[in-house]
PDB file of C-alpha atoms in Angstrom:
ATOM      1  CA  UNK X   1      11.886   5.229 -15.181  1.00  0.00           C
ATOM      2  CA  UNK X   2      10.388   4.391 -11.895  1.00  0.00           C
ATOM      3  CA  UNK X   3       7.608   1.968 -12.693  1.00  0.00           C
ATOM      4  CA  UNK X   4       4.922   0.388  -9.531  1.00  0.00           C
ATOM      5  CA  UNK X   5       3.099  -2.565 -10.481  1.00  0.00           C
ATOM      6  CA  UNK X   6       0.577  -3.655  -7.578  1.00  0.00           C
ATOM      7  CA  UNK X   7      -1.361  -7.010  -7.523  1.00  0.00           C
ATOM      8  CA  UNK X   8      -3.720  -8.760  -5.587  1.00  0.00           C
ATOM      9  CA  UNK X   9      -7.033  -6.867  -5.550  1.00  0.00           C
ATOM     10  CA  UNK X  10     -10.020  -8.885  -5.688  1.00  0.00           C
ATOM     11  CA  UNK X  11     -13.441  -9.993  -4.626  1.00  0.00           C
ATOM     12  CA  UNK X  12     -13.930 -11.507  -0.474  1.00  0.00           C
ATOM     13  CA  UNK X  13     -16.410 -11.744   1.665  1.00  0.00           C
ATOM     14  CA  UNK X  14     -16.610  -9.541   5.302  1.00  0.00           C
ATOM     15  CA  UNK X  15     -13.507 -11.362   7.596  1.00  0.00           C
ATOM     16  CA  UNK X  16     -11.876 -12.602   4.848  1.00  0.00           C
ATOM     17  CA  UNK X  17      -8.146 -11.895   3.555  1.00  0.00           C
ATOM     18  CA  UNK X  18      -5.807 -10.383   0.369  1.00  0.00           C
ATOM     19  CA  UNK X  19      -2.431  -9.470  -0.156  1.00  0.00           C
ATOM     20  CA  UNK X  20      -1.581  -6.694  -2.706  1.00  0.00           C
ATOM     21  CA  UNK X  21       2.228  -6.811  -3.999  1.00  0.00           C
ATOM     22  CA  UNK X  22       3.399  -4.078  -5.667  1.00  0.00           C
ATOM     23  CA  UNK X  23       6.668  -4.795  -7.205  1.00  0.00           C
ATOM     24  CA  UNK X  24       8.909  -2.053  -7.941  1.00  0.00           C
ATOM     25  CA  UNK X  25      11.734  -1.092 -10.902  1.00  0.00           C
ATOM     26  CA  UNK X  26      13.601   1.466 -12.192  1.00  0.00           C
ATOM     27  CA  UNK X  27      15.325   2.492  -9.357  1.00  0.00           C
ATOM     28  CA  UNK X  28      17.294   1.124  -6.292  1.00  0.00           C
ATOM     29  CA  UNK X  29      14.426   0.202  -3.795  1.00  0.00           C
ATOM     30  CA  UNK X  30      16.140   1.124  -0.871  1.00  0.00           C
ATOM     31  CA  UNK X  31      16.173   4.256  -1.846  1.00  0.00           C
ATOM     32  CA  UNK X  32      12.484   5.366  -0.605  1.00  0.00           C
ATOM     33  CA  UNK X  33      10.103   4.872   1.391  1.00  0.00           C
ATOM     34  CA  UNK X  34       7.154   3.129   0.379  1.00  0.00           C
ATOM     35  CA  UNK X  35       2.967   3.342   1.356  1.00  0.00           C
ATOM     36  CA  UNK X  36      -0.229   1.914   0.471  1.00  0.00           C
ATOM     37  CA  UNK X  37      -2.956   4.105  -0.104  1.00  0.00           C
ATOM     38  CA  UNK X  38      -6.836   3.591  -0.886  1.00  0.00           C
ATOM     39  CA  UNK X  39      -9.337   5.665  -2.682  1.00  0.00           C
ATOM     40  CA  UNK X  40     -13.098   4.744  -2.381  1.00  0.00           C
ATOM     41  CA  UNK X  41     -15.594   6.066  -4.838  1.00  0.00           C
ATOM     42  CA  UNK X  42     -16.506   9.765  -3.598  1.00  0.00           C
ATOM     43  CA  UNK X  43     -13.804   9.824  -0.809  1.00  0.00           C
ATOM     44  CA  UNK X  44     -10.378  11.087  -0.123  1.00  0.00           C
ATOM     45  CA  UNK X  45      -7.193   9.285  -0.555  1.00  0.00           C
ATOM     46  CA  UNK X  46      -6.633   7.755   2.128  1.00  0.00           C
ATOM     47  CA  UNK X  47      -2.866   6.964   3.689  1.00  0.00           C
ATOM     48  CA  UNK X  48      -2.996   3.201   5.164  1.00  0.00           C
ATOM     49  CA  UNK X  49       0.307   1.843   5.784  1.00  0.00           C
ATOM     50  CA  UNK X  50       4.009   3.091   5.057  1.00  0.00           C
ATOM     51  CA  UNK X  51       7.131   1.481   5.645  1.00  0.00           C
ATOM     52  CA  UNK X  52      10.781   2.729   5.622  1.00  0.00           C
ATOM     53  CA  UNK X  53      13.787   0.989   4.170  1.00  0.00           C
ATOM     54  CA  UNK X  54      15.226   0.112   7.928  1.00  0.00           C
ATOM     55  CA  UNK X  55      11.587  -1.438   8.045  1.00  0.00           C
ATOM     56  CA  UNK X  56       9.834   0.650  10.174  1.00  0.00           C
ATOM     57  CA  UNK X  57       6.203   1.008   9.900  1.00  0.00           C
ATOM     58  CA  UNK X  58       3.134   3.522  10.302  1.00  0.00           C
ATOM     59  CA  UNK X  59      -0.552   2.357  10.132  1.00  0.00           C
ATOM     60  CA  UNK X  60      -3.539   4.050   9.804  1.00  0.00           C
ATOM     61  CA  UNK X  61      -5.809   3.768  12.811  1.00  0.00           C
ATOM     62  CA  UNK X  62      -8.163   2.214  10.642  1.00  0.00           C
ATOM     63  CA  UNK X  63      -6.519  -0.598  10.013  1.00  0.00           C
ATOM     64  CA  UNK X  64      -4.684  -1.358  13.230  1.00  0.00           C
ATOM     65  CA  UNK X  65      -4.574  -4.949  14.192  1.00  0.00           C
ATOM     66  CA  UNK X  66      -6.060  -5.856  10.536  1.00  0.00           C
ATOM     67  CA  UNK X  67      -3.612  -5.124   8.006  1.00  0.00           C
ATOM     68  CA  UNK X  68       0.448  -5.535   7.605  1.00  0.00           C
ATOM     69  CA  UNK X  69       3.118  -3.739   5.394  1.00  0.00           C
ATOM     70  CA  UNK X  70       6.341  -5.843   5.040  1.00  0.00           C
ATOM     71  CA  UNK X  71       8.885  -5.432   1.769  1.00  0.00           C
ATOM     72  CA  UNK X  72      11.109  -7.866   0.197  1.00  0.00           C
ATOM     73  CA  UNK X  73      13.918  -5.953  -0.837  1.00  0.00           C
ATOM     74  CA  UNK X  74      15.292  -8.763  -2.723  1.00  0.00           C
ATOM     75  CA  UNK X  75      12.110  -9.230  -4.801  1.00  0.00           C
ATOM     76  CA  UNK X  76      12.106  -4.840  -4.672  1.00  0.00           C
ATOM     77  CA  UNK X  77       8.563  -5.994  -3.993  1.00  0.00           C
ATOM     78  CA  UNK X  78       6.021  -4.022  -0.846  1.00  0.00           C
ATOM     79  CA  UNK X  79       3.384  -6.004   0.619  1.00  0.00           C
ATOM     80  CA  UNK X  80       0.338  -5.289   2.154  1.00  0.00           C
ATOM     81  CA  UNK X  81      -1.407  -8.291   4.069  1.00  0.00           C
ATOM     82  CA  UNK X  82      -4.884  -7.524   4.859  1.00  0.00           C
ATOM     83  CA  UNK X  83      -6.896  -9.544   6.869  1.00  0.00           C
ATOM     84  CA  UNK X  84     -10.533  -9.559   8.962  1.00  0.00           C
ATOM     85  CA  UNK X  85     -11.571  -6.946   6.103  1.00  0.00           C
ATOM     86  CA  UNK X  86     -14.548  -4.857   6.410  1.00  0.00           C
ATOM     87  CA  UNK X  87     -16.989  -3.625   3.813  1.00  0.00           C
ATOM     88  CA  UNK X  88     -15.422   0.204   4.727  1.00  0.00           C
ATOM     89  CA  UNK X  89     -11.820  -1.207   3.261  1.00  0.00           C
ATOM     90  CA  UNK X  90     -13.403  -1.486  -0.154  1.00  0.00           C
ATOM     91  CA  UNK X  91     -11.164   0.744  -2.275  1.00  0.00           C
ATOM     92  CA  UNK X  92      -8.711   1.338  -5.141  1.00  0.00           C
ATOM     93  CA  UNK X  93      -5.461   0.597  -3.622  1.00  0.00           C
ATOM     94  CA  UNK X  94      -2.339   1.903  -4.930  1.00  0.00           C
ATOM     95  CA  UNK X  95       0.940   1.732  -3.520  1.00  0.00           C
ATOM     96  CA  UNK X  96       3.558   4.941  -3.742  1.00  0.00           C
ATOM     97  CA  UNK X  97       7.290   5.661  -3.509  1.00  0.00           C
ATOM     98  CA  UNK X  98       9.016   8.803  -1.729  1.00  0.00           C
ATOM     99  CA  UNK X  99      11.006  10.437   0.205  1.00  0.00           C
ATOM    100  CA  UNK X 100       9.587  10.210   3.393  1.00  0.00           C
ATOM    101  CA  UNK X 101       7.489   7.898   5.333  1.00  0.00           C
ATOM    102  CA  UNK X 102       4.614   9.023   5.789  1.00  0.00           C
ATOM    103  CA  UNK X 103       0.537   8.527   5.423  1.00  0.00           C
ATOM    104  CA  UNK X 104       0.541  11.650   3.237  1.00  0.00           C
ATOM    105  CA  UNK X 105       0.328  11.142   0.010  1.00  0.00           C
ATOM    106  CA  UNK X 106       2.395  14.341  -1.122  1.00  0.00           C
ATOM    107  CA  UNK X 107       4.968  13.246   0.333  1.00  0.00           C
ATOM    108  CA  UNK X 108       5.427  10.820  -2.674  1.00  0.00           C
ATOM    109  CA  UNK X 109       6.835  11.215  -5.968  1.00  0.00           C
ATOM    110  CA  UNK X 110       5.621   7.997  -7.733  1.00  0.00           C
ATOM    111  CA  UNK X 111       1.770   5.984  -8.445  1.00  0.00           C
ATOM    112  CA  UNK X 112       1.364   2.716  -9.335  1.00  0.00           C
ATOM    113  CA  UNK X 113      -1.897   1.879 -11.740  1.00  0.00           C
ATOM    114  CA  UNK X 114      -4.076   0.678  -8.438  1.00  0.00           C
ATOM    115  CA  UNK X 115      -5.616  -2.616  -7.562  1.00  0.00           C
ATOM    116  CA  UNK X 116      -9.635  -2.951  -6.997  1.00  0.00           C
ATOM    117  CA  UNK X 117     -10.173  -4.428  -3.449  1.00  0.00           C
ATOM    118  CA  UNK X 118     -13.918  -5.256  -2.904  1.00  0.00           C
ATOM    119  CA  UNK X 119     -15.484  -6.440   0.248  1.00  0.00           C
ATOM    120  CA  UNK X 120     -19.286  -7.507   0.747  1.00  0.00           C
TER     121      UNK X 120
END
């Protein structure tokens, strides 16, 4: 079974950094493409970052010059380096596998559980 395990959430100030890892198994990770998404209280989901095998990558304007998605096939682990966060990026955060890279979240097939990213 296909099985996404992020990490990383926490606490920080306004300006401050994280990195979530979400470490994938059950399948060959090359296989799909891979996104971060958020979910605030009372909002959306929201598509932030996605990244294809070959490494290309699609950020949300929103985070733009703030955040980075980068994967370490070897580790079949995603990344998603956040830094100068705001009190808007305070969110769930989960990170998905699919077929296609994209900020949409139907286009994936598989959730991890989430990690709680809080900024004051």
């Amino acid at each position: 079974d296909v099985q996404l395990v992020e990490s990383g959430g926490g606490s920080v100030q306004a300006g401050g950094s994280l990195t979530l890892s979400c470490v994938a198994s059950g399948y060959t990770y090359s296989t799909y493409c891979m996104g971060w998404f958020r979910q605030a209280p009372g909002r959306g989901r929201e598509g932030v970052a996605a990244i294809e095998s070959d490494g290309t990558t699609s950020l949300a304007d929103s985070v733009k010059g703030r955040f980075t998605i980068s994967q370490d096939k070897a580790k079949n682990t995603l990344y998603l380096q956040m830094n100068s966060l705001k009190p808007e990026d305070t969110a769930m955060y989960y990170c998905a596998a699919g077929d296609t890279m994209a900020l949409l979240g139907t286009k994936y097939n598989y959730w991890g559980q989430g990690t709680q990213v809080t900024v004051s």
